[in-house]
Coordinates of C-alpha atoms in Angstrom, one line a residue:
M4 CA 0.0 0.0 0.0
E5 CA 2.9 2.4 0.8
V6 CA 4.3 1.7 -2.7
T7 CA 1.0 2.5 -4.4
E8 CA 0.7 5.6 -2.3
D9 CA 4.2 6.7 -3.3
A10 CA 3.5 6.0 -6.9
N11 CA 0.3 8.0 -6.8
M12 CA 2.2 10.9 -5.1
E13 CA 4.8 10.8 -7.9
M14 CA 2.1 10.8 -10.5
V15 CA 0.3 13.7 -8.9
A16 CA 3.7 15.6 -8.7
A17 CA 4.3 14.8 -12.4
A18 CA 0.9 16.1 -13.3
Q19 CA 1.5 19.3 -11.2
R20 CA 4.8 19.8 -13.1
K21 CA 3.0 19.3 -16.4
L22 CA 0.4 21.8 -15.3
K23 CA 3.1 24.3 -14.4
V24 CA 4.6 23.8 -17.9
L25 CA 1.2 24.4 -19.4
R26 CA 0.8 27.5 -17.4
H27 CA 4.1 28.8 -18.6
S28 CA 3.3 28.1 -22.2
A29 CA -0.1 29.8 -21.6
E30 CA 1.8 32.9 -20.2
A31 CA 4.2 32.8 -23.2
M32 CA 1.2 32.7 -25.5
E33 CA -0.4 35.7 -23.7
H34 CA 2.8 37.6 -24.0
E35 CA 3.0 36.7 -27.7
Q36 CA -0.6 37.7 -28.1
K37 CA 0.2 41.1 -26.5
N38 CA 3.0 41.5 -29.0
K39 CA 0.7 40.7 -31.8
E40 CA -1.8 43.2 -30.6
A41 CA 1.0 45.9 -30.4
I42 CA 2.0 45.1 -34.0
L43 CA -1.7 45.3 -35.1
K44 CA -2.0 48.7 -33.3
D45 CA 1.1 50.0 -35.1
L46 CA -0.3 48.8 -38.4
E47 CA -3.6 50.6 -37.7
K48 CA -1.8 53.7 -36.9
T49 CA 0.1 53.6 -40.2
I50 CA -3.2 52.9 -42.0
E51 CA -4.8 55.9 -40.3
E52 CA -1.8 58.2 -41.3
L53 CA -2.2 57.0 -44.9
H54 CA -6.0 57.7 -44.7
E55 CA -5.2 61.2 -43.4
R56 CA -2.8 61.8 -46.3
R57 CA -5.4 60.6 -48.7
R58 CA -7.9 63.0 -47.2
D59 CA -5.5 65.9 -47.6
N60 CA -5.0 64.8 -51.2
L61 CA -8.7 64.7 -51.7
A62 CA -9.0 68.2 -50.4
R63 CA -6.3 69.3 -52.9
V64 CA -8.2 67.5 -55.7
H65 CA -11.3 69.5 -54.7
E66 CA -9.4 72.7 -54.9
Y67 CA -8.0 71.8 -58.3
N68 CA -11.6 70.9 -59.3
C69 CA -12.6 74.5 -58.3
D70 CA -9.7 75.7 -60.3
T71 CA -10.9 73.7 -63.3
A72 CA -14.3 75.3 -63.0
S73 CA -12.7 78.7 -63.1
V74 CA -10.7 77.5 -66.1
M75 CA -13.9 76.6 -67.8
D76 CA -15.3 80.0 -67.1
D77 CA -12.2 81.5 -68.7
L78 CA -12.8 79.2 -71.7
C79 CA -16.3 80.7 -72.0
L80 CA -14.7 84.1 -71.9
E81 CA -12.4 83.0 -74.6
E82 CA -15.3 81.9 -76.7
K83 CA -16.8 85.3 -76.2
L84 CA -13.5 86.8 -77.3
E85 CA -13.5 84.8 -80.5
T86 CA -17.0 86.0 -81.2
L87 CA -15.9 89.6 -80.7
E88 CA -12.9 89.0 -83.0
G89 CA -15.3 87.6 -85.6
M90 CA -17.5 90.8 -85.1
L91 CA -14.4 92.9 -85.5
I92 CA -13.3 91.2 -88.7
E93 CA -16.9 91.6 -90.1
K94 CA -17.0 95.3 -89.1
N95 CA -13.7 95.9 -90.8
S96 CA -14.9 94.3 -94.0
K97 CA -18.1 96.4 -93.9
L98 CA -16.0 99.5 -93.4
H99 CA -13.9 98.7 -96.3
Q100 CA -16.9 98.1 -98.5
R101 CA -18.4 101.4 -97.4
Q102 CA -15.2 103.2 -98.2
L103 CA -15.1 101.6 -101.7
F104 CA -18.8 102.6 -102.2
Q105 CA -18.0 106.1 -101.0
K106 CA -15.2 106.4 -103.5
M107 CA -17.4 105.2 -106.3
L108 CA -20.1 107.7 -105.3
V109 CA -17.5 110.5 -105.2
E110 CA -16.4 109.6 -108.7
Q111 CA -20.0 109.5 -109.9
L112 CA -20.6 112.9 -108.3
S113 CA -17.5 114.4 -110.0
H114 CA -18.7 113.0 -113.3
V115 CA -22.2 114.6 -112.8
E116 CA -20.6 118.0 -111.9
E117 CA -18.6 117.8 -115.1
T118 CA -21.7 117.2 -117.1
L119 CA -23.4 120.1 -115.3
N120 CA -20.6 122.4 -116.1
S121 CA -20.7 121.4 -119.7
T122 CA -24.4 122.0 -120.2
P123 CA -24.3 125.9 -120.4
A124 CA -21.6 125.7 -123.1
T125 CA -23.8 123.4 -125.1
L126 CA -26.8 125.8 -124.6
R127 CA -24.7 128.7 -125.9
A128 CA -23.7 126.7 -129.0
D129 CA -27.4 126.3 -129.9
N130 CA -28.1 130.1 -130.2
G131 CA -29.2 129.6 -133.8
E132 CA -32.3 127.7 -132.8
T133 CA -35.6 129.3 -132.2
H134 CA -36.4 131.2 -129.0
V135 CA -39.2 128.7 -128.1
S136 CA -36.9 125.7 -128.3
N137 CA -34.4 127.6 -126.1
V138 CA -37.1 128.3 -123.5
V139 CA -38.1 124.6 -123.4
R140 CA -34.5 123.5 -123.2
E141 CA -33.8 125.9 -120.4
S142 CA -36.8 124.6 -118.4
E143 CA -35.7 121.0 -119.0
C144 CA -32.1 121.9 -118.0
Q145 CA -33.4 123.5 -114.8
L146 CA -35.5 120.5 -114.0
Y147 CA -32.5 118.1 -114.6
H148 CA -30.3 120.5 -112.6
S149 CA -32.7 120.4 -109.6
E150 CA -33.0 116.6 -109.8
I151 CA -29.3 116.1 -110.0
S152 CA -28.6 118.6 -107.1
S153 CA -31.1 116.6 -105.0
H154 CA -29.3 113.4 -105.9
V155 CA -25.9 115.1 -105.0
K156 CA -27.2 116.2 -101.6
G157 CA -28.5 112.8 -100.9
I158 CA -25.2 111.3 -101.8
H159 CA -23.4 113.7 -99.5
R160 CA -25.7 113.0 -96.7
F161 CA -25.3 109.2 -97.2
C162 CA -21.5 109.5 -97.2
F163 CA -21.5 111.8 -94.2
E164 CA -23.7 109.3 -92.2
Q165 CA -21.4 106.4 -93.2
M166 CA -18.4 108.3 -92.0
M167 CA -20.1 109.1 -88.7
D168 CA -21.0 105.5 -88.2
G169 CA -17.3 104.5 -88.8
A170 CA -16.2 107.2 -86.4
E171 CA -18.6 106.0 -83.7
L172 CA -17.0 102.5 -83.6
P173 CA -13.2 103.0 -84.1
V174 CA -11.1 100.0 -84.7
S175 CA -8.6 101.0 -81.9
I176 CA -11.3 100.1 -79.3
F177 CA -11.6 96.6 -80.5
Y178 CA -7.8 96.1 -80.7
S179 CA -7.4 97.4 -77.2
G180 CA -10.0 95.0 -75.9
V181 CA -8.4 92.2 -77.8
S182 CA -5.0 93.0 -76.4
K183 CA -6.3 93.3 -72.9
I184 CA -8.0 89.8 -73.2
A185 CA -4.8 88.4 -74.7
R186 CA -2.9 89.6 -71.7
I187 CA -5.5 88.0 -69.3
A188 CA -5.2 84.8 -71.4
R189 CA -1.4 84.8 -71.1
D190 CA -1.6 85.3 -67.4
R191 CA -4.2 82.6 -67.1
E192 CA -1.9 80.3 -69.2
V193 CA 0.9 80.8 -66.7
E194 CA -1.4 79.9 -63.8
L195 CA -2.6 76.8 -65.7
E196 CA 1.0 75.7 -66.2
M197 CA 1.7 76.1 -62.5
Q198 CA -1.4 74.2 -61.7
A199 CA -0.6 71.5 -64.1
E200 CA 2.9 71.1 -62.5
K201 CA 1.2 70.9 -59.1
M202 CA -1.2 68.3 -60.3
S203 CA 1.7 66.3 -61.7
E204 CA 3.6 66.6 -58.5
M205 CA 0.5 65.6 -56.6
S206 CA -0.2 62.6 -58.8
K207 CA 3.4 61.5 -58.3
Q208 CA 3.1 61.9 -54.5
M209 CA -0.2 60.0 -54.6
M210 CA 1.4 57.2 -56.6
M211 CA 4.2 57.0 -54.1
E212 CA 1.8 56.9 -51.2
D213 CA -0.2 54.3 -52.9
G214 CA 2.9 52.2 -53.4
A215 CA 3.9 52.7 -49.7
Q216 CA 0.4 51.7 -48.7
R217 CA 0.6 48.6 -50.9
D218 CA 3.9 47.7 -49.3
A219 CA 2.4 48.2 -45.9
D220 CA -0.5 46.0 -46.9
L221 CA 1.8 43.3 -48.1
M222 CA 3.8 43.5 -44.9
Y223 CA 0.6 43.4 -42.8
K224 CA -0.6 40.3 -44.8
K225 CA 2.7 38.5 -44.4
E226 CA 2.8 39.3 -40.7
L227 CA -0.7 38.1 -40.3
E228 CA 0.1 34.8 -42.2
R229 CA 3.2 34.3 -40.1
L230 CA 1.3 35.0 -36.9
Q231 CA -1.5 32.7 -38.0
R232 CA 0.9 29.8 -38.9
K233 CA 2.8 30.3 -35.6
H234 CA -0.4 30.6 -33.6
R235 CA -1.9 27.6 -35.3
H236 CA 1.3 25.6 -34.7
V237 CA 1.3 26.6 -31.0
L238 CA -2.4 25.8 -30.6
Q239 CA -1.9 22.4 -32.3
S240 CA 1.1 21.6 -30.1
M241 CA -0.9 22.8 -27.0
A242 CA -3.9 20.8 -28.0
R243 CA -1.7 17.7 -28.5
A244 CA 0.0 18.3 -25.1
A245 CA -3.3 19.0 -23.5
S246 CA -4.9 15.8 -24.9
A247 CA -1.9 13.7 -23.8
E248 CA -2.0 15.4 -20.4
M249 CA -5.8 14.8 -20.1
K250 CA -5.2 11.1 -21.0
D251 CA -2.5 10.8 -18.4
L252 CA -4.7 12.6 -15.9
R253 CA -7.7 10.3 -16.7
N254 CA -5.5 7.2 -16.2
A255 CA -4.1 8.6 -13.0
I256 CA -7.6 9.4 -11.8
Q257 CA -8.8 6.0 -12.7
T258 CA -5.9 4.3 -10.8
E259 CA -6.6 6.6 -7.8
L260 CA -10.3 5.7 -8.0
R261 CA -9.4 2.0 -8.0
V262 CA -7.0 2.5 -5.0
Q263 CA -9.7 4.5 -3.3
H264 CA -12.3 1.8 -3.9
E265 CA -10.0 -0.9 -2.6
L266 CA -9.2 1.3 0.5
R267 CA -12.8 1.8 1.1
E268 CA -13.6 -1.9 0.8
R269 CA -10.8 -2.7 3.3
L270 CA -11.8 0.0 5.6
E271 CA -15.4 -1.2 5.6
A272 CA -14.3 -4.8 6.2
E273 CA -12.2 -3.7 9.1
V274 CA -15.1 -1.7 10.5
T275 CA -17.4 -4.6 10.2
E276 CA -14.9 -6.8 11.9
R277 CA -14.6 -4.4 14.8
S278 CA -18.3 -3.6 15.1
T279 CA -18.9 -6.4 17.7
P280 CA -21.0 -5.6 20.8
V281 CA -19.0 -4.4 23.9
V282 CA -18.2 -7.0 26.5
K283 CA -16.3 -7.1 29.7
V284 CA -12.6 -7.4 29.3
D285 CA -10.5 -9.2 31.8
L286 CA -7.0 -8.4 32.7
P287 CA -5.3 -11.2 30.9
H288 CA -6.7 -9.7 27.6
V289 CA -4.8 -6.5 27.8
A290 CA -2.3 -7.6 25.2
G291 CA -5.1 -8.4 22.7
N292 CA -6.7 -5.0 23.4
S293 CA -3.4 -3.2 22.8
Q294 CA -3.1 -5.1 19.5
S295 CA -6.5 -4.1 18.4
A296 CA -5.8 -0.5 19.4
S297 CA -2.7 -0.5 17.3
D298 CA -4.7 -1.9 14.3
G299 CA -7.3 1.0 14.8
W300 CA -4.5 3.5 14.7
N301 CA -3.2 2.0 11.5
S302 CA -6.6 2.2 9.9
L303 CA -7.0 5.8 11.0
N304 CA -3.6 6.6 9.5
R305 CA -4.7 4.9 6.3
R306 CA -7.9 7.0 6.3
E307 CA -5.9 10.1 6.8
A308 CA -3.7 9.2 3.8
Y309 CA -6.8 8.5 1.8
V310 CA -8.3 11.9 2.7
S311 CA -5.0 13.7 1.8
A312 CA -4.9 11.8 -1.6
D313 CA -8.6 12.8 -2.2
S314 CA -7.8 16.5 -1.5
E315 CA -4.8 16.3 -3.8
L316 CA -7.1 14.8 -6.5
Q317 CA -9.5 17.6 -6.0
A318 CA -6.8 20.2 -6.4
L319 CA -5.6 18.4 -9.4
H320 CA -9.1 18.5 -10.9
A321 CA -9.3 22.2 -10.1
Q322 CA -6.0 22.8 -11.9
V323 CA -7.3 20.8 -14.9
E324 CA -10.4 22.9 -15.0
N325 CA -8.4 26.0 -14.8
A326 CA -6.2 24.8 -17.6
K327 CA -9.3 24.0 -19.7
A328 CA -10.6 27.6 -19.0
D329 CA -7.3 29.1 -20.0
V330 CA -7.4 27.1 -23.3
Q331 CA -11.0 28.2 -23.9
R332 CA -10.1 31.8 -23.2
L333 CA -7.2 31.6 -25.7
Q334 CA -9.4 30.1 -28.3
Q335 CA -11.9 32.8 -27.8
Q336 CA -9.2 35.4 -28.1
L337 CA -8.0 33.7 -31.3
L338 CA -11.4 33.8 -32.8
S339 CA -11.9 37.5 -31.8
L340 CA -8.5 38.2 -33.4
R341 CA -9.5 36.4 -36.6
E342 CA -12.8 38.4 -36.8
E343 CA -10.9 41.6 -36.2
E344 CA -8.4 40.6 -39.0
T345 CA -11.3 39.9 -41.4
N346 CA -13.0 43.2 -40.6
M347 CA -9.7 45.1 -41.0
K348 CA -9.1 43.4 -44.3
A349 CA -12.6 44.3 -45.5
D350 CA -12.2 47.9 -44.4
H351 CA -8.8 48.1 -46.0
L352 CA -10.0 46.7 -49.3
A353 CA -12.9 49.1 -49.3
H354 CA -10.6 52.1 -48.5
T355 CA -8.1 50.9 -51.1
K356 CA -10.9 50.8 -53.8
I357 CA -12.1 54.2 -52.8
Q358 CA -8.6 55.7 -53.0
E359 CA -8.0 54.0 -56.4
A360 CA -11.2 55.6 -57.7
K361 CA -10.1 59.0 -56.3
L362 CA -6.7 58.5 -57.9
H363 CA -8.2 57.7 -61.2
A364 CA -10.4 60.9 -61.0
A365 CA -7.4 63.0 -60.1
E366 CA -5.5 61.5 -63.2
E367 CA -8.5 62.3 -65.4
A368 CA -8.5 65.9 -63.9
A369 CA -4.7 66.2 -64.7
A370 CA -5.4 65.0 -68.2
V371 CA -8.1 67.6 -68.6
L372 CA -5.8 70.3 -67.3
K373 CA -3.1 69.2 -69.9
K374 CA -5.7 69.4 -72.7
E375 CA -6.7 72.8 -71.5
N376 CA -3.1 73.8 -71.4
T377 CA -2.6 72.8 -75.0
E378 CA -5.7 74.7 -76.0
W379 CA -4.4 77.8 -74.2
Q380 CA -1.1 77.4 -76.1
S381 CA -2.9 77.2 -79.4
L382 CA -5.0 80.2 -78.4
R383 CA -1.8 82.1 -77.5
Q384 CA -0.4 81.3 -81.0
Q385 CA -3.6 82.7 -82.5
M386 CA -3.4 85.8 -80.4
S387 CA 0.2 86.4 -81.4
L388 CA -1.0 86.4 -85.1
L389 CA -3.5 89.2 -84.4
P390 CA -2.3 92.8 -85.3
T391 CA -1.3 95.0 -82.4

């Protein structure tokens, strides 16, 4: 019996040592879990910094969109300028036509004056005709003279009005307006070039930030995969060790239960043997009574050993339950970490898609600005061809 009790005590001590090892491994896993949480927090901080940078870039893109709207307004003004230039060209052509028409009318007027000056000479040459015919011719000549003079006055009035119309809209006013708008267009072109350079720098910066974020994402994924593999390996090893430990503990508990059952049976047998009715004891039986007393003390010692073994088994059961609770808690933490990982991956993918869409919009805006810059350059060339 003493040998079995010593073996049981050794098994209990071995089980306690294994439980200590399991506790140390659980503490190591908790420490590693804290390190993983710290790494995840650092990655979240870097992701938040990247999101702040992207928000700043979005604000800049909004500003450049406002500048693009102002550029569109300037393009509308440029269209109005082109219409004014067309009106100016048309006005110049009309003035040229009126000048030609005026010259033609002046030539006709000079021709009519020459004919009028030549009429008295022709009348004097016809003195040989009769007086009646002279009177008729003079009256006809006066009538012709009055009609021609009225035509001449109308021609003078028409030419004077045309000259006044031309004086009311001088060409210098149009040219001054065109030169002023050309200066505004040149200044705006310089501003557009500066904005295009800023947009190109901004797009380069956004591409660099996007590359940095992709590198951070890859590093984050690799770190997560490494931690998952390591955590999975540790959990598998812990599960194997726990299953082996539980099997050993079950075997030890079964042996202890068998020993306990045997001890109970022996104790009950001894109790039944000593449960005889009380009789008078003579003096010669003192030696037998002392022997029975010693047997009773031995049974009590055995019962105390049994009680101590039972208490140790209860403590061992409590340690096993605590180890199970620790394993369940670690599994719950692992599940929560996996859920957080999936949520973070989904949020990161959504933010990445949004930022890619915004980057595409910024590139389109930069392309539009480049197109507008080329249009402004062509407009500048056209302005340089205009007469100053």
